[in-house]
mmCIF file of C-alpha atoms in Angstrom:
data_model
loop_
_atom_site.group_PDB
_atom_site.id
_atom_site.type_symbol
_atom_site.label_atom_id
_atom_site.label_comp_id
_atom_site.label_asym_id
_atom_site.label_seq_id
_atom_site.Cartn_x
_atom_site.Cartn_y
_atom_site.Cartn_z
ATOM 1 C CA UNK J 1 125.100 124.044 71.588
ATOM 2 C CA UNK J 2 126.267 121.457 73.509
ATOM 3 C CA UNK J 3 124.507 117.492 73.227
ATOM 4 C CA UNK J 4 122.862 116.477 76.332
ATOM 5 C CA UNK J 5 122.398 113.341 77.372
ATOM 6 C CA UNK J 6 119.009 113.286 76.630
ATOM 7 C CA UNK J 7 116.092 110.192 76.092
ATOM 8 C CA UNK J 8 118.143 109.916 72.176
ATOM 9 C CA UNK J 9 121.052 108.913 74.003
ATOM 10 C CA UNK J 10 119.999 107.739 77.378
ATOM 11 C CA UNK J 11 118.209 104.715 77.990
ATOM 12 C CA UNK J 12 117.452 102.330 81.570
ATOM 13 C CA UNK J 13 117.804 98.667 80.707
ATOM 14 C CA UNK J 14 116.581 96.067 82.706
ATOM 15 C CA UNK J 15 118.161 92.900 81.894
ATOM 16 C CA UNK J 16 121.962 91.666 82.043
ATOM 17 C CA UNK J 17 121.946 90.942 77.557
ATOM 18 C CA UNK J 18 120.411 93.801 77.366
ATOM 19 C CA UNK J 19 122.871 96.124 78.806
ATOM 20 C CA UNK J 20 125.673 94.804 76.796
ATOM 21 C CA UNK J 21 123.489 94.890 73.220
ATOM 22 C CA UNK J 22 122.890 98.550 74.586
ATOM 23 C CA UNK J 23 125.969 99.623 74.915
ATOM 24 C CA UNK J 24 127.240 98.124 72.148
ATOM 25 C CA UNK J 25 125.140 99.986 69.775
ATOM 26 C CA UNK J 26 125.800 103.025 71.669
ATOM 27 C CA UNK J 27 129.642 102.897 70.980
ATOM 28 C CA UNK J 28 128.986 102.926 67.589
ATOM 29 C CA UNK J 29 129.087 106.344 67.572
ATOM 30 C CA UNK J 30 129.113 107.742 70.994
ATOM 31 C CA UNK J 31 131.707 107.202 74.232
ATOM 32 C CA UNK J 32 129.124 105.469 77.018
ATOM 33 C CA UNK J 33 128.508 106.464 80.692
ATOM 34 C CA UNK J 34 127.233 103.460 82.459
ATOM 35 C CA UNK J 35 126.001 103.612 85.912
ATOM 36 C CA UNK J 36 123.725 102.182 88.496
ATOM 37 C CA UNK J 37 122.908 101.738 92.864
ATOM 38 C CA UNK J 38 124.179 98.095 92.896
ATOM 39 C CA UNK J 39 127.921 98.115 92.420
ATOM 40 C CA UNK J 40 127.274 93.817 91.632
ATOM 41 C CA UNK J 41 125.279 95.121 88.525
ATOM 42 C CA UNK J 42 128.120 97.655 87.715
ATOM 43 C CA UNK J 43 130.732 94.958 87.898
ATOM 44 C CA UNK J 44 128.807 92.468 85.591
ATOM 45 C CA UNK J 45 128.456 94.651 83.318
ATOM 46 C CA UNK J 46 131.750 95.658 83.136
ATOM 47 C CA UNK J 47 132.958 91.992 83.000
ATOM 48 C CA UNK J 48 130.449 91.368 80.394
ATOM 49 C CA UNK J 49 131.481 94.436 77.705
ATOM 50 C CA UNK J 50 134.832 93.897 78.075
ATOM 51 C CA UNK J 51 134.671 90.155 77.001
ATOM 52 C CA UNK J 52 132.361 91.079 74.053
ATOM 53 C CA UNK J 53 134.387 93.690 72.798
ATOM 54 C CA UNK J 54 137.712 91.826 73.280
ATOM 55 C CA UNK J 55 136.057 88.990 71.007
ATOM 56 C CA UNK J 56 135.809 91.690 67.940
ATOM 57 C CA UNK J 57 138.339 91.500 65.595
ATOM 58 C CA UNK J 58 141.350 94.224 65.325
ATOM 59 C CA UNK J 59 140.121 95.588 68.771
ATOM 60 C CA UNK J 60 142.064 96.440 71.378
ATOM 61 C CA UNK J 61 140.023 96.605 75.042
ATOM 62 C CA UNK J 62 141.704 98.060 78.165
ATOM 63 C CA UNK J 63 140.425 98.052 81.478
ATOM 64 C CA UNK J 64 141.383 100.981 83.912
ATOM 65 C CA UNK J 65 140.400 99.612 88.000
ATOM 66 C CA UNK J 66 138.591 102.398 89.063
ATOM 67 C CA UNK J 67 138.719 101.884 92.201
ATOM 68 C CA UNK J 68 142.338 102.525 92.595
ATOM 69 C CA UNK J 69 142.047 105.702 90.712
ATOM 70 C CA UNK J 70 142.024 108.693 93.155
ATOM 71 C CA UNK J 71 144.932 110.772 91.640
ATOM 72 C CA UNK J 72 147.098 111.573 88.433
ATOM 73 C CA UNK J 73 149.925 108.786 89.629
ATOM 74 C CA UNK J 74 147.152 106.161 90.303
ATOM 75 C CA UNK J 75 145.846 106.668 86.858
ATOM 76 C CA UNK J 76 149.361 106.454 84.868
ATOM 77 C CA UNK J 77 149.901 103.184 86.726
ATOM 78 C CA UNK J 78 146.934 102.034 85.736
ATOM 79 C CA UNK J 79 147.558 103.080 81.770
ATOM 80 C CA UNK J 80 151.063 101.793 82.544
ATOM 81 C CA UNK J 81 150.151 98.596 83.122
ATOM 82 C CA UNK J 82 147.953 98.326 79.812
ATOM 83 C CA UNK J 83 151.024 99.702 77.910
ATOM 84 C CA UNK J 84 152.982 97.247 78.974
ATOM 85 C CA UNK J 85 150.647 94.492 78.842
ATOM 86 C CA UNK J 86 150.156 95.353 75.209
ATOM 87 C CA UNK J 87 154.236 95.878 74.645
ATOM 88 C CA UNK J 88 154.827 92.153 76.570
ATOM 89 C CA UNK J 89 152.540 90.874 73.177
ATOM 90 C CA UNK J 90 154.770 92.049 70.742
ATOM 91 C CA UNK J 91 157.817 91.282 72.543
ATOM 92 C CA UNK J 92 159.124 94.798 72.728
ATOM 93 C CA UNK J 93 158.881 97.492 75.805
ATOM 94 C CA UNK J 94 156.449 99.972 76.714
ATOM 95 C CA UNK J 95 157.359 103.778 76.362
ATOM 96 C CA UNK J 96 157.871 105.487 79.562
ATOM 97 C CA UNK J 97 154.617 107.823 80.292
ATOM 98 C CA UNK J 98 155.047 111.260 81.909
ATOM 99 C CA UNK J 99 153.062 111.975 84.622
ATOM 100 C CA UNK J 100 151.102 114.710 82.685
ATOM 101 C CA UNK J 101 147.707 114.695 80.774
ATOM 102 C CA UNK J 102 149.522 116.946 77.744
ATOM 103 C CA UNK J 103 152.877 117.354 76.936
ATOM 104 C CA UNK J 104 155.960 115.147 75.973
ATOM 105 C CA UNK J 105 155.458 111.515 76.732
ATOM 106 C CA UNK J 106 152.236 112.314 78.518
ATOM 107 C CA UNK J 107 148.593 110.819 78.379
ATOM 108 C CA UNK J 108 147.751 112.528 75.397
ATOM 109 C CA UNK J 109 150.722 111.710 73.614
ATOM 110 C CA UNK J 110 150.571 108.058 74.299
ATOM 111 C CA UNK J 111 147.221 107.573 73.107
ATOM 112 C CA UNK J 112 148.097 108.851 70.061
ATOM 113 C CA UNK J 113 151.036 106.825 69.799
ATOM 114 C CA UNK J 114 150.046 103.373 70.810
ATOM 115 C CA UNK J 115 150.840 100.623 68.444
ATOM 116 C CA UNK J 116 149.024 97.253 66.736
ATOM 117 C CA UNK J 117 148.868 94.044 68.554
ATOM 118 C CA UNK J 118 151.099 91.719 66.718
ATOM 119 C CA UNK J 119 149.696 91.112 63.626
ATOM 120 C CA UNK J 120 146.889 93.250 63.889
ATOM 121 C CA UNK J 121 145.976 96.783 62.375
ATOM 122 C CA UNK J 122 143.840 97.942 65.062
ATOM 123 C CA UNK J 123 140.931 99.588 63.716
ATOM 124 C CA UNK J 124 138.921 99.993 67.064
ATOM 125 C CA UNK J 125 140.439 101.009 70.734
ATOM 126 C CA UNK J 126 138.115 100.805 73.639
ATOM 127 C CA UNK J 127 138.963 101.971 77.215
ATOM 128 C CA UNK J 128 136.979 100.741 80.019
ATOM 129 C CA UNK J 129 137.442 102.758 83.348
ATOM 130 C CA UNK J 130 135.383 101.005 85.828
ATOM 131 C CA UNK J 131 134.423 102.907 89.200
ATOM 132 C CA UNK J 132 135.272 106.090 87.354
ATOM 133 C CA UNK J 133 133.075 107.758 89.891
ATOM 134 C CA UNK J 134 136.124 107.307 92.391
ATOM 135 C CA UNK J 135 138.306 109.874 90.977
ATOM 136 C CA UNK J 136 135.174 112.064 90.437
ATOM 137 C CA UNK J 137 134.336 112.208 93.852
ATOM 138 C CA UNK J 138 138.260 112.469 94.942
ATOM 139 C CA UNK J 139 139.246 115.188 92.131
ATOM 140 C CA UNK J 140 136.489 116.162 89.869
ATOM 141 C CA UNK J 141 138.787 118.767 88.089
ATOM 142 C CA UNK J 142 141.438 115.885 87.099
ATOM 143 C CA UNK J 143 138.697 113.341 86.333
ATOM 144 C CA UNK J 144 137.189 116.137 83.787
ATOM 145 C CA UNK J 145 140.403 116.888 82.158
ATOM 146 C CA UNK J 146 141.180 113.101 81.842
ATOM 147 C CA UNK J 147 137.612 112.571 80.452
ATOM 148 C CA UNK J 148 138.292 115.427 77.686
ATOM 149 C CA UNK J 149 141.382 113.927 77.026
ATOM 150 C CA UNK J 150 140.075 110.744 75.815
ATOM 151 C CA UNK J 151 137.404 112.237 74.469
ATOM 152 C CA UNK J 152 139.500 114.575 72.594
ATOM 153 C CA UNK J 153 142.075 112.185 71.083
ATOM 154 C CA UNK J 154 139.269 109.957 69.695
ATOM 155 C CA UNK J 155 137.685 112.943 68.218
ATOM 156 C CA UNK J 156 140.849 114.094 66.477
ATOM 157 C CA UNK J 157 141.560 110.376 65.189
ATOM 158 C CA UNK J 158 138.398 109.950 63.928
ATOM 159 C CA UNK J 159 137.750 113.423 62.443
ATOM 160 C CA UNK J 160 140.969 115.370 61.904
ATOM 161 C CA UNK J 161 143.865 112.429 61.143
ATOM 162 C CA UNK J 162 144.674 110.530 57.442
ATOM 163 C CA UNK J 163 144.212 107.387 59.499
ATOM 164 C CA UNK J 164 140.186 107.697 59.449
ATOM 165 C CA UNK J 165 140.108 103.906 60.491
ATOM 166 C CA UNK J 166 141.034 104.074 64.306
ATOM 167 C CA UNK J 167 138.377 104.499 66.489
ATOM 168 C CA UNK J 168 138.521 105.330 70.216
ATOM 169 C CA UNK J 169 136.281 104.915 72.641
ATOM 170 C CA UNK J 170 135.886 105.439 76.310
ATOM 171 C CA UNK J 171 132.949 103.489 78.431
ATOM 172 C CA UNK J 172 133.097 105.321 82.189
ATOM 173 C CA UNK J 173 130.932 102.656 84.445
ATOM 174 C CA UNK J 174 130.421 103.794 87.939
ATOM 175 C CA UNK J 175 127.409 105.091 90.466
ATOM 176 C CA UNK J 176 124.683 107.450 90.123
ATOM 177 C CA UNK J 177 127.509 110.060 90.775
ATOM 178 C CA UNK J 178 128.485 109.638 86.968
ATOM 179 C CA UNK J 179 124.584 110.806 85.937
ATOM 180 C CA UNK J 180 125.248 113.924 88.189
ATOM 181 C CA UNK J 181 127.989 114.934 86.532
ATOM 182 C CA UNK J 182 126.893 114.254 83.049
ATOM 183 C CA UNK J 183 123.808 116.470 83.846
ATOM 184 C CA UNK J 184 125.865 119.527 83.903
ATOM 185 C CA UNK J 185 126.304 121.230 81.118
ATOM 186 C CA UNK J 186 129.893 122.265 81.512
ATOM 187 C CA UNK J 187 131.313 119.030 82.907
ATOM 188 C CA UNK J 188 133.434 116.828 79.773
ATOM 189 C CA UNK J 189 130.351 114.581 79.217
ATOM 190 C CA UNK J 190 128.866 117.458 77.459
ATOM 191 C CA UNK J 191 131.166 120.178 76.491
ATOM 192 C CA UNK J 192 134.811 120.674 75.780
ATOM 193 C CA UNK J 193 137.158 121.753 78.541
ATOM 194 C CA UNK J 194 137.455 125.405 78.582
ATOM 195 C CA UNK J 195 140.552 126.654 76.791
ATOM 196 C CA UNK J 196 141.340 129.349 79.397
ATOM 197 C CA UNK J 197 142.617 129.921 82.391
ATOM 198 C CA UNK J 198 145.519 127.473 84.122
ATOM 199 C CA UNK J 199 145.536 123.838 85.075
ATOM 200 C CA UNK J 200 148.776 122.246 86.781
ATOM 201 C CA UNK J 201 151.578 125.267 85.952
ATOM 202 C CA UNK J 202 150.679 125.984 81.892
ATOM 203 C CA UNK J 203 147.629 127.074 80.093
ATOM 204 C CA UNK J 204 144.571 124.789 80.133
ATOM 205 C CA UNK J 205 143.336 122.516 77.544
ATOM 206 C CA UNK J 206 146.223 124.197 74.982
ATOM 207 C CA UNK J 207 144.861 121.719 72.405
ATOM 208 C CA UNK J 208 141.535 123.276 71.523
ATOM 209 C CA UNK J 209 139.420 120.394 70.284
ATOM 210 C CA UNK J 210 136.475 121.995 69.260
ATOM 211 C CA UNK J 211 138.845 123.703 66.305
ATOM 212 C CA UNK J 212 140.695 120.734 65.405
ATOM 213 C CA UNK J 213 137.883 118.416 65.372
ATOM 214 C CA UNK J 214 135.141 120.665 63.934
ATOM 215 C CA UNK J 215 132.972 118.680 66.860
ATOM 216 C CA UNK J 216 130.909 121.279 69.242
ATOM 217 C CA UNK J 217 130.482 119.053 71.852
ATOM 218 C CA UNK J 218 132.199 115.645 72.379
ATOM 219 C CA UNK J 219 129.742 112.416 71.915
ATOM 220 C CA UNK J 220 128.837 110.712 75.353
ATOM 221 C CA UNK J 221 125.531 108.372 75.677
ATOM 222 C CA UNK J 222 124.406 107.386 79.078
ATOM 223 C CA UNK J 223 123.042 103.756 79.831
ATOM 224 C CA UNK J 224 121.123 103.262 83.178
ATOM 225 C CA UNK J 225 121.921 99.630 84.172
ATOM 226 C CA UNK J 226 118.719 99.157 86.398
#
């Protein structure tokens, strides 16, 4: 059955430490929905994670703006501009990135592929997409193949590759619309993406994480920042 984002997993926490210690112990194990009404607490908390977790050692953080998101171009510039960010460190260029979830050169692909810092084995990778509600609210169907995306390449790094060191992890910060969504059971907070039907010209969700992984459900927490 698929893990809800229940009390285990879900907690409201009232001050600005707090919410950091929070989610920190959350991504232990679990990818982290963050939301809450004031979009200053959202942003402070965002601000706040991401300079804690780029302070850990062989880490790599990357922010997504959110609030540019609304389409599959708008997202691929955003992971564009990490890639390259990352590529200008080691002095060499980024790979080009498809504009495609799956598939050669595409989202998939490049998370898979993305290289050390210089001088660093990464063990941990942590993507923070702030205002991830935007894209919900413009395409919910790309924001939940996205989300199983991520969710799916972590799962496979962490469960089905030799390299059991490298960690992924997603934190999706945003409104109350993220709680919505993570309340249904079929949406990519909770269960898999559905390995039928089509989804932009080929098959859907070809890569069938539940059978690679051995996972029957991927591993979300939700954080109320109140």
């Amino acid at each position: 059955t698929s893990m809800e984002i229940d009390s285990r997993q879900h907690d409201a926490v009232t001050t600005h430490a707090g919410w950091v210690e929070a989610a920190l112990g959350m991504l232990d194990e679990h990818h982290l929905v963050a939301w809450s009404r004031s979009m200053a607490s959202r942003e402070r908390f965002g601000i706040d994670l991401a300079m804690r977790l780029r302070a850990f050692p062989e880490t790599q953080t990357w922010s997504l703006a959110g609030a540019v998101i609304r389409d599959l171009e708008t997202f691929c510039q955003q992971f564009e501009r990490e890639m390259e960010e990352s590529a200008a460190e080691r002095g060499d260029a980024a790979p080009p990135l498809s504009r495609s979830i799956e598939g050669r050169g595409g989202i998939v692909e490049r998370m898979r592929e993305l290289p050390d810092d210089p001088g660093v084995h990464v063990k941990r990778r942590y993507y923070l997409w702030r205002d991830a509600d935007v894209l919900l609210r413009h395409d919910t169907k790309l924001f939940s193949e996205l989300v199983d995306a991520m969710a799916g390449v972590a799962a496979e790094s962490e469960y089905a590759s030799e390299d059991l060191l490298l960690i992924h992890r997603a934190a999706f910060i945003g409104s109350p619309a993220l709680n919505t969504y993570a309340a249904d059971p079929s949406g990519q907070f909770r269960a898999w993406l559905p390995p039928t039907g089509q989804t932009r010209g080929r098959p859907a969700h070809s890569l069938l994480w539940r059978r690679i992984t051995g996972l029957e459900s991927p591993p979300f927490a939700g954080l109320e920042l109140v």
